[in-house]
Amino acid sequence: MEANGAPLPFQNPIRDAISRVRFAPQSDNLLISSWDSCLRLYDVGSSELRLEAPSKAPLLDCCFQDESLAFISGSDGFIRRYDLHSGTSEVIGNHADLSTCIGYSDATCQVIITGLHKKILSWDTRMEKDLLCLVNLGSEVDSMSISGFDIMLAVGTSVYMYDLRNLSRSVQSKKSDMDLRIKCVSSVPYSKGFAAGSVDGRVALEMSFSANSDDITSNFSYTFRCHPKSANKRLHLVSVNDIVFNPLIGSAFFTGDNNGYVSAWNAQSRKRLFELPRYPNSVASLSMNHKGQLLAVASSYTYQEANEIIRSVSSGSSSSH
């Protein structure tokens, strides 16, 4: 677990795979969910662990509501809200299958989950734990990204966009040029557009930007491989596990892959800016702080491997009854 090249020191090491890292909306506090069933809050600026809160099940994802509240999705099907000052938690909802994605929208005050249960479920945090919306998708969701009123979902080889004010149908669907499954999707901050990473190492970009001082907007889309062909002309077919944009420079983003590489890119120039030294494990999650100055990298074995463990356990449990 690193932030800008320096490993974060933990008195009690994280004992299992990291599922997600997320910087807080307005500080350098870093939220960390893990398969060791602990939610951690780490103050990167002071190198201090602020919170280590145990849960009853492995944590599949986490997100902030604000600086003092956070949500987690557990493998037991429960969605919990944590008070990050006291460490106390409350259950706000549950579901029948694994929810591998959780996010919060400031624009609508909704917490949204999706994943293997093939649904979008949301709760209004201003209301008393009542399920606000349930949308049946019919397919598993691999990744979710929320920006304002927009929610992006990676489903198979397509990216679906929904308006959180009306989840009854998608407002846009994009069939990717990549013919293999999309592993991750990330919204462009404060703009329309996204980047999607596939299981074979490609990234598809759809963006718009102001081309000159007259604020004339140009749209562009293209697909590229994170790693070129090797000396023997063979392609590096390595999954892109996460993508994160710089919140202040929308054309700058990072990719993290299954071989432990993190690369910085410029979307407008279509160039790699630099590559960090290779990490010893897969890059499971990336996050940038609100000022765009700190990058958190979780180097860990990834959800697919852990998911196989959970599926095996679930199968074993059902067959024993």
mmCIF file of C-alpha atoms in Angstrom:
data_model
loop_
_atom_site.group_PDB
_atom_site.id
_atom_site.type_symbol
_atom_site.label_atom_id
_atom_site.label_comp_id
_atom_site.label_asym_id
_atom_site.label_seq_id
_atom_site.Cartn_x
_atom_site.Cartn_y
_atom_site.Cartn_z
ATOM 1 C CA MET A 1 0.000 0.000 0.000
ATOM 2 C CA GLU A 2 1.724 3.193 -1.214
ATOM 3 C CA ALA A 3 1.010 6.893 -1.672
ATOM 4 C CA ASN A 4 3.365 8.727 -4.048
ATOM 5 C CA GLY A 5 6.096 6.096 -3.856
ATOM 6 C CA ALA A 6 6.309 5.698 -0.088
ATOM 7 C CA PRO A 7 4.777 2.590 1.527
ATOM 8 C CA LEU A 8 2.247 3.494 4.207
ATOM 9 C CA PRO A 9 3.430 2.164 7.581
ATOM 10 C CA PHE A 10 0.906 0.087 9.521
ATOM 11 C CA GLN A 11 1.524 -1.128 13.065
ATOM 12 C CA ASN A 12 -0.837 -4.011 12.286
ATOM 13 C CA PRO A 13 -0.287 -4.999 8.635
ATOM 14 C CA ILE A 14 -3.259 -5.501 6.334
ATOM 15 C CA ARG A 15 -3.723 -9.260 6.478
ATOM 16 C CA ASP A 16 -5.494 -9.950 3.186
ATOM 17 C CA ALA A 17 -6.175 -8.517 -0.263
ATOM 18 C CA ILE A 18 -7.086 -4.834 -0.578
ATOM 19 C CA SER A 19 -10.344 -4.362 -2.462
ATOM 20 C CA ARG A 20 -10.406 -0.552 -2.719
ATOM 21 C CA VAL A 21 -8.589 2.646 -1.787
ATOM 22 C CA ARG A 22 -10.332 6.027 -1.923
ATOM 23 C CA PHE A 23 -9.160 9.481 -0.932
ATOM 24 C CA ALA A 24 -11.595 11.662 0.990
ATOM 25 C CA PRO A 25 -13.473 14.446 -0.836
ATOM 26 C CA GLN A 26 -11.585 17.349 0.771
ATOM 27 C CA SER A 27 -8.625 15.922 2.704
ATOM 28 C CA ASP A 28 -5.729 13.496 2.413
ATOM 29 C CA ASN A 29 -7.489 10.843 4.478
ATOM 30 C CA LEU A 30 -7.416 7.515 2.648
ATOM 31 C CA LEU A 31 -10.166 4.912 3.069
ATOM 32 C CA ILE A 32 -9.038 1.294 2.650
ATOM 33 C CA SER A 33 -11.307 -1.754 2.437
ATOM 34 C CA SER A 34 -9.869 -5.243 2.598
ATOM 35 C CA TRP A 35 -10.676 -8.922 2.547
ATOM 36 C CA ASP A 36 -9.394 -9.110 6.129
ATOM 37 C CA SER A 37 -12.818 -7.655 7.156
ATOM 38 C CA CYS A 38 -11.368 -4.343 8.361
ATOM 39 C CA LEU A 39 -12.110 -0.807 7.235
ATOM 40 C CA ARG A 40 -9.154 1.542 7.727
ATOM 41 C CA LEU A 41 -8.839 5.302 7.565
ATOM 42 C CA TYR A 42 -5.290 6.544 7.076
ATOM 43 C CA ASP A 43 -4.150 10.161 7.286
ATOM 44 C CA VAL A 44 -1.504 10.259 4.567
ATOM 45 C CA GLY A 45 -0.294 13.748 5.507
ATOM 46 C CA SER A 46 0.565 12.810 9.089
ATOM 47 C CA SER A 47 1.275 9.112 8.383
ATOM 48 C CA GLU A 48 -1.257 8.152 11.019
ATOM 49 C CA LEU A 49 -3.865 5.405 11.103
ATOM 50 C CA ARG A 50 -7.035 7.194 12.213
ATOM 51 C CA LEU A 51 -9.379 4.204 12.293
ATOM 52 C CA GLU A 52 -9.305 0.413 12.114
ATOM 53 C CA ALA A 53 -12.887 -0.821 12.309
ATOM 54 C CA PRO A 54 -13.597 -4.565 12.118
ATOM 55 C CA SER A 55 -16.563 -5.864 10.170
ATOM 56 C CA LYS A 56 -18.337 -9.217 10.113
ATOM 57 C CA ALA A 57 -17.317 -10.194 6.584
ATOM 58 C CA PRO A 58 -14.698 -9.451 3.913
ATOM 59 C CA LEU A 59 -15.128 -5.943 2.455
ATOM 60 C CA LEU A 60 -15.625 -5.853 -1.303
ATOM 61 C CA ASP A 61 -15.737 -2.082 -1.790
ATOM 62 C CA CYS A 62 -15.931 1.225 0.078
ATOM 63 C CA CYS A 63 -16.674 4.894 -0.545
ATOM 64 C CA PHE A 64 -17.005 8.181 1.312
ATOM 65 C CA GLN A 65 -20.275 9.995 1.935
ATOM 66 C CA ASP A 66 -18.352 12.940 3.365
ATOM 67 C CA GLU A 67 -15.288 13.503 5.526
ATOM 68 C CA SER A 68 -16.858 11.792 8.552
ATOM 69 C CA LEU A 69 -19.058 9.047 7.031
ATOM 70 C CA ALA A 70 -18.297 6.105 4.742
ATOM 71 C CA PHE A 71 -20.073 3.095 3.243
ATOM 72 C CA ILE A 72 -18.863 -0.465 2.781
ATOM 73 C CA SER A 73 -20.203 -3.454 0.903
ATOM 74 C CA GLY A 74 -19.518 -6.781 2.589
ATOM 75 C CA SER A 75 -19.458 -10.309 1.229
ATOM 76 C CA ASP A 76 -22.293 -11.105 3.665
ATOM 77 C CA GLY A 77 -24.639 -8.971 1.535
ATOM 78 C CA PHE A 78 -24.961 -6.095 4.008
ATOM 79 C CA ILE A 79 -24.331 -2.422 3.247
ATOM 80 C CA ARG A 80 -23.038 -0.567 6.287
ATOM 81 C CA ARG A 81 -22.434 3.094 7.050
ATOM 82 C CA TYR A 82 -19.494 3.909 9.327
ATOM 83 C CA ASP A 83 -18.980 6.943 11.499
ATOM 84 C CA LEU A 84 -15.278 7.563 10.902
ATOM 85 C CA HIS A 85 -14.858 9.456 14.175
ATOM 86 C CA SER A 86 -16.324 6.855 16.526
ATOM 87 C CA GLY A 87 -15.894 3.705 14.419
ATOM 88 C CA THR A 88 -19.539 2.738 14.964
ATOM 89 C CA SER A 89 -21.613 1.375 12.098
ATOM 90 C CA GLU A 90 -25.208 0.779 11.102
ATOM 91 C CA VAL A 91 -26.779 -1.445 8.442
ATOM 92 C CA ILE A 92 -28.614 0.568 5.791
ATOM 93 C CA GLY A 93 -29.537 -2.294 3.471
ATOM 94 C CA ASN A 94 -28.815 -5.786 2.236
ATOM 95 C CA HIS A 95 -29.083 -7.924 -0.878
ATOM 96 C CA ALA A 96 -28.985 -11.572 -1.878
ATOM 97 C CA ASP A 97 -25.732 -11.754 -3.853
ATOM 98 C CA LEU A 98 -22.296 -10.163 -3.953
ATOM 99 C CA SER A 99 -22.186 -6.405 -4.449
ATOM 100 C CA THR A 100 -18.694 -5.642 -5.694
ATOM 101 C CA CYS A 101 -19.269 -1.929 -6.439
ATOM 102 C CA ILE A 102 -20.476 0.826 -4.129
ATOM 103 C CA GLY A 103 -20.548 4.577 -4.701
ATOM 104 C CA TYR A 104 -22.095 7.767 -3.403
ATOM 105 C CA SER A 105 -23.529 10.720 -5.323
ATOM 106 C CA ASP A 106 -23.401 14.155 -3.702
ATOM 107 C CA ALA A 107 -25.788 15.401 -6.373
ATOM 108 C CA THR A 108 -28.649 13.092 -5.335
ATOM 109 C CA CYS A 109 -27.575 11.978 -1.812
ATOM 110 C CA GLN A 110 -27.811 8.362 -2.973
ATOM 111 C CA VAL A 111 -25.625 5.398 -2.120
ATOM 112 C CA ILE A 112 -25.606 2.995 -5.066
ATOM 113 C CA ILE A 113 -24.509 -0.625 -5.265
ATOM 114 C CA THR A 114 -24.208 -3.120 -8.082
ATOM 115 C CA GLY A 115 -22.202 -6.206 -8.986
ATOM 116 C CA LEU A 116 -22.819 -9.931 -9.332
ATOM 117 C CA HIS A 117 -26.498 -9.625 -8.379
ATOM 118 C CA LYS A 118 -27.164 -8.038 -11.815
ATOM 119 C CA LYS A 119 -29.067 -5.100 -10.339
ATOM 120 C CA ILE A 120 -28.664 -1.430 -9.464
ATOM 121 C CA LEU A 121 -29.847 -0.763 -5.922
ATOM 122 C CA SER A 122 -29.878 2.670 -4.322
ATOM 123 C CA TRP A 123 -30.800 4.243 -1.015
ATOM 124 C CA ASP A 124 -31.493 7.911 -0.293
ATOM 125 C CA THR A 125 -29.338 8.781 2.707
ATOM 126 C CA ARG A 126 -31.842 11.441 3.765
ATOM 127 C CA MET A 127 -34.536 8.806 4.243
ATOM 128 C CA GLU A 128 -34.911 6.037 6.814
ATOM 129 C CA LYS A 129 -33.099 3.089 5.239
ATOM 130 C CA ASP A 130 -35.798 2.502 2.605
ATOM 131 C CA LEU A 131 -34.715 1.062 -0.738
ATOM 132 C CA LEU A 132 -35.171 3.895 -3.200
ATOM 133 C CA CYS A 133 -34.715 2.096 -6.491
ATOM 134 C CA LEU A 134 -34.079 -1.352 -7.904
ATOM 135 C CA VAL A 135 -33.151 -1.840 -11.562
ATOM 136 C CA ASN A 136 -32.737 -5.326 -13.052
ATOM 137 C CA LEU A 137 -29.845 -5.331 -15.517
ATOM 138 C CA GLY A 138 -29.771 -9.007 -16.444
ATOM 139 C CA SER A 139 -25.965 -9.050 -16.490
ATOM 140 C CA GLU A 140 -23.183 -8.848 -13.938
ATOM 141 C CA VAL A 141 -21.469 -5.481 -13.509
ATOM 142 C CA ASP A 142 -17.674 -5.423 -13.328
ATOM 143 C CA SER A 143 -17.157 -1.751 -12.522
ATOM 144 C CA MET A 144 -19.049 1.441 -11.668
ATOM 145 C CA SER A 145 -18.156 5.128 -11.721
ATOM 146 C CA ILE A 146 -20.268 8.065 -10.542
ATOM 147 C CA SER A 147 -19.883 11.697 -11.587
ATOM 148 C CA GLY A 148 -22.601 14.198 -10.691
ATOM 149 C CA PHE A 149 -25.929 12.835 -11.903
ATOM 150 C CA ASP A 150 -24.230 10.288 -14.198
ATOM 151 C CA ILE A 151 -23.418 6.686 -13.382
ATOM 152 C CA MET A 152 -21.265 4.550 -15.691
ATOM 153 C CA LEU A 153 -21.441 0.764 -15.612
ATOM 154 C CA ALA A 154 -19.088 -1.731 -17.255
ATOM 155 C CA VAL A 155 -21.192 -4.679 -18.408
ATOM 156 C CA GLY A 156 -19.524 -7.271 -20.614
ATOM 157 C CA THR A 157 -17.987 -5.419 -23.559
ATOM 158 C CA SER A 158 -20.205 -2.324 -23.174
ATOM 159 C CA VAL A 159 -20.406 0.804 -21.030
ATOM 160 C CA TYR A 160 -23.888 1.909 -19.963
ATOM 161 C CA MET A 161 -24.650 5.400 -18.688
ATOM 162 C CA TYR A 162 -27.650 6.132 -16.446
ATOM 163 C CA ASP A 163 -29.062 9.358 -15.036
ATOM 164 C CA LEU A 164 -29.452 8.939 -11.276
ATOM 165 C CA ARG A 165 -32.604 11.059 -11.371
ATOM 166 C CA ASN A 166 -34.249 8.442 -13.589
ATOM 167 C CA LEU A 167 -32.801 4.931 -13.431
ATOM 168 C CA SER A 168 -35.652 3.310 -15.349
ATOM 169 C CA ARG A 169 -33.541 3.068 -18.513
ATOM 170 C CA SER A 170 -30.003 3.845 -19.661
ATOM 171 C CA VAL A 171 -29.561 7.180 -21.393
ATOM 172 C CA GLN A 172 -26.613 5.906 -23.405
ATOM 173 C CA SER A 173 -24.860 2.654 -24.157
ATOM 174 C CA LYS A 174 -21.501 2.315 -25.842
ATOM 175 C CA LYS A 175 -20.424 -0.955 -27.388
ATOM 176 C CA SER A 176 -16.679 -0.903 -26.997
ATOM 177 C CA ASP A 177 -14.302 -1.461 -29.890
ATOM 178 C CA MET A 178 -12.654 -3.922 -27.530
ATOM 179 C CA ASP A 179 -14.175 -7.341 -28.115
ATOM 180 C CA LEU A 180 -13.221 -8.636 -24.656
ATOM 181 C CA ARG A 181 -14.724 -7.923 -21.237
ATOM 182 C CA ILE A 182 -14.288 -4.454 -19.757
ATOM 183 C CA LYS A 183 -12.677 -4.715 -16.332
ATOM 184 C CA CYS A 184 -12.907 -1.108 -15.142
ATOM 185 C CA VAL A 185 -14.551 2.188 -16.072
ATOM 186 C CA SER A 186 -13.774 5.689 -14.812
ATOM 187 C CA SER A 187 -15.701 8.909 -15.433
ATOM 188 C CA VAL A 188 -13.895 12.051 -16.570
ATOM 189 C CA PRO A 189 -14.157 14.585 -13.699
ATOM 190 C CA TYR A 190 -16.540 17.510 -14.308
ATOM 191 C CA SER A 191 -17.069 16.508 -17.917
ATOM 192 C CA LYS A 192 -18.810 14.028 -20.156
ATOM 193 C CA GLY A 193 -16.713 11.034 -21.017
ATOM 194 C CA PHE A 194 -14.994 7.969 -19.635
ATOM 195 C CA ALA A 195 -12.063 5.629 -19.883
ATOM 196 C CA ALA A 196 -12.583 1.865 -19.868
ATOM 197 C CA GLY A 197 -9.926 -0.786 -19.385
ATOM 198 C CA SER A 198 -10.208 -4.323 -20.725
ATOM 199 C CA VAL A 199 -8.940 -7.692 -19.588
ATOM 200 C CA ASP A 200 -6.430 -7.780 -22.467
ATOM 201 C CA GLY A 201 -4.607 -4.533 -21.657
ATOM 202 C CA ARG A 202 -6.455 -2.051 -23.858
ATOM 203 C CA VAL A 203 -8.021 1.264 -22.835
ATOM 204 C CA ALA A 204 -10.913 2.935 -24.663
ATOM 205 C CA LEU A 205 -11.339 6.695 -24.219
ATOM 206 C CA GLU A 206 -14.341 8.897 -24.974
ATOM 207 C CA MET A 207 -13.804 12.523 -23.976
ATOM 208 C CA SER A 208 -14.565 16.127 -24.747
ATOM 209 C CA PHE A 209 -12.349 19.146 -24.069
ATOM 210 C CA SER A 210 -12.130 22.860 -24.877
ATOM 211 C CA ALA A 211 -9.915 23.161 -27.918
ATOM 212 C CA ASN A 212 -9.160 26.910 -27.603
ATOM 213 C CA SER A 213 -9.846 30.084 -25.625
ATOM 214 C CA ASP A 214 -13.319 30.381 -27.180
ATOM 215 C CA ASP A 215 -14.345 27.245 -25.244
ATOM 216 C CA ILE A 216 -15.193 25.381 -28.425
ATOM 217 C CA THR A 217 -15.634 21.781 -27.359
ATOM 218 C CA SER A 218 -14.037 18.952 -29.309
ATOM 219 C CA ASN A 219 -14.978 15.319 -28.881
ATOM 220 C CA PHE A 220 -12.675 12.417 -29.492
ATOM 221 C CA SER A 221 -12.509 8.691 -28.913
ATOM 222 C CA TYR A 222 -9.801 6.122 -29.464
ATOM 223 C CA THR A 223 -8.437 2.844 -28.147
ATOM 224 C CA PHE A 224 -4.845 2.010 -27.292
ATOM 225 C CA ARG A 225 -2.780 -0.730 -25.670
ATOM 226 C CA CYS A 226 -1.067 0.024 -22.379
ATOM 227 C CA HIS A 227 1.913 -2.120 -23.380
ATOM 228 C CA PRO A 228 3.322 -2.321 -26.910
ATOM 229 C CA LYS A 229 4.369 -5.545 -28.566
ATOM 230 C CA SER A 230 7.415 -7.238 -27.120
ATOM 231 C CA ALA A 231 10.609 -7.962 -29.038
ATOM 232 C CA ASN A 232 9.147 -11.217 -30.347
ATOM 233 C CA LYS A 233 6.053 -9.318 -31.619
ATOM 234 C CA ARG A 234 3.772 -10.894 -29.035
ATOM 235 C CA LEU A 235 1.127 -8.750 -27.337
ATOM 236 C CA HIS A 236 1.035 -8.261 -23.575
ATOM 237 C CA LEU A 237 -2.471 -9.453 -22.696
ATOM 238 C CA VAL A 238 -2.645 -8.098 -19.153
ATOM 239 C CA SER A 239 -5.843 -6.893 -17.498
ATOM 240 C CA VAL A 240 -6.215 -3.182 -16.733
ATOM 241 C CA ASN A 241 -7.569 -3.341 -13.181
ATOM 242 C CA ASP A 242 -8.203 0.330 -12.450
ATOM 243 C CA ILE A 243 -8.135 3.804 -13.997
ATOM 244 C CA VAL A 244 -8.128 7.118 -12.151
ATOM 245 C CA PHE A 245 -8.230 10.662 -13.560
ATOM 246 C CA ASN A 246 -6.474 13.657 -12.095
ATOM 247 C CA PRO A 247 -9.395 15.681 -10.626
ATOM 248 C CA LEU A 248 -7.853 19.002 -11.703
ATOM 249 C CA ILE A 249 -6.384 17.991 -15.074
ATOM 250 C CA GLY A 250 -9.067 16.015 -16.876
ATOM 251 C CA SER A 251 -6.790 14.881 -19.702
ATOM 252 C CA ALA A 252 -4.311 13.247 -17.298
ATOM 253 C CA PHE A 253 -5.008 9.770 -15.951
ATOM 254 C CA PHE A 254 -3.337 6.685 -14.519
ATOM 255 C CA THR A 255 -3.813 2.992 -15.288
ATOM 256 C CA GLY A 256 -2.904 0.061 -13.038
ATOM 257 C CA ASP A 257 -2.647 -3.468 -14.358
ATOM 258 C CA ASN A 258 -2.477 -7.071 -13.276
ATOM 259 C CA ASN A 259 1.306 -7.249 -13.759
ATOM 260 C CA GLY A 260 1.959 -4.511 -11.199
ATOM 261 C CA TYR A 261 2.516 -1.590 -13.584
ATOM 262 C CA VAL A 262 1.146 1.942 -13.064
ATOM 263 C CA SER A 263 1.376 4.334 -16.017
ATOM 264 C CA ALA A 264 0.496 8.027 -16.415
ATOM 265 C CA TRP A 265 -1.092 9.163 -19.675
ATOM 266 C CA ASN A 266 -2.115 12.350 -21.459
ATOM 267 C CA ALA A 267 -5.406 11.770 -23.242
ATOM 268 C CA GLN A 268 -5.095 14.749 -25.588
ATOM 269 C CA SER A 269 -1.558 14.059 -26.787
ATOM 270 C CA ARG A 270 -2.195 10.294 -26.707
ATOM 271 C CA LYS A 271 1.149 9.716 -25.008
ATOM 272 C CA ARG A 272 2.450 7.868 -21.988
ATOM 273 C CA LEU A 273 3.927 10.430 -19.591
ATOM 274 C CA PHE A 274 5.808 8.020 -17.354
ATOM 275 C CA GLU A 275 5.662 4.584 -15.746
ATOM 276 C CA LEU A 276 6.239 3.851 -12.054
ATOM 277 C CA PRO A 277 8.602 1.072 -10.977
ATOM 278 C CA ARG A 278 6.854 -2.271 -11.140
ATOM 279 C CA TYR A 279 5.014 -3.354 -7.983
ATOM 280 C CA PRO A 280 5.500 -6.897 -6.606
ATOM 281 C CA ASN A 281 1.773 -7.743 -6.904
ATOM 282 C CA SER A 282 -1.168 -6.784 -9.092
ATOM 283 C CA VAL A 283 -2.428 -3.222 -8.863
ATOM 284 C CA ALA A 284 -5.846 -3.713 -7.272
ATOM 285 C CA SER A 285 -6.942 -0.084 -6.859
ATOM 286 C CA LEU A 286 -5.878 3.503 -7.533
ATOM 287 C CA SER A 287 -7.001 6.838 -6.088
ATOM 288 C CA MET A 288 -5.947 10.493 -6.372
ATOM 289 C CA ASN A 289 -6.485 13.128 -3.707
ATOM 290 C CA HIS A 290 -8.705 16.156 -4.337
ATOM 291 C CA LYS A 291 -5.758 18.402 -5.217
ATOM 292 C CA GLY A 292 -4.384 15.953 -7.781
ATOM 293 C CA GLN A 293 -1.048 15.784 -5.969
ATOM 294 C CA LEU A 294 -1.134 12.353 -4.309
ATOM 295 C CA LEU A 295 -1.649 8.969 -5.948
ATOM 296 C CA ALA A 296 -2.509 5.962 -3.775
ATOM 297 C CA VAL A 297 -1.638 2.540 -5.196
ATOM 298 C CA ALA A 298 -2.926 -0.695 -3.669
ATOM 299 C CA SER A 299 -0.632 -3.540 -4.694
ATOM 300 C CA SER A 300 -2.370 -6.780 -3.817
ATOM 301 C CA TYR A 301 -3.899 -9.861 -5.349
ATOM 302 C CA THR A 302 -7.161 -8.882 -6.952
ATOM 303 C CA TYR A 303 -10.875 -9.475 -6.706
ATOM 304 C CA GLN A 304 -11.016 -12.133 -9.431
ATOM 305 C CA GLU A 305 -8.780 -14.441 -7.428
ATOM 306 C CA ALA A 306 -10.625 -13.760 -4.181
ATOM 307 C CA ASN A 307 -13.962 -14.103 -5.961
ATOM 308 C CA GLU A 308 -13.056 -17.626 -6.973
ATOM 309 C CA ILE A 309 -12.437 -18.392 -3.304
ATOM 310 C CA ILE A 310 -15.825 -16.977 -2.309
ATOM 311 C CA ARG A 311 -17.622 -18.825 -5.101
ATOM 312 C CA SER A 312 -15.954 -22.056 -4.011
ATOM 313 C CA VAL A 313 -16.944 -21.473 -0.398
ATOM 314 C CA SER A 314 -20.502 -20.660 -1.405
ATOM 315 C CA SER A 315 -20.724 -23.774 -3.564
ATOM 316 C CA GLY A 316 -19.328 -25.875 -0.758
ATOM 317 C CA SER A 317 -21.819 -24.431 1.723
ATOM 318 C CA SER A 318 -24.807 -25.056 -0.494
ATOM 319 C CA SER A 319 -23.796 -28.611 -1.275
ATOM 320 C CA SER A 320 -23.434 -29.463 2.380
ATOM 321 C CA HIS A 321 -27.113 -28.729 3.139
#
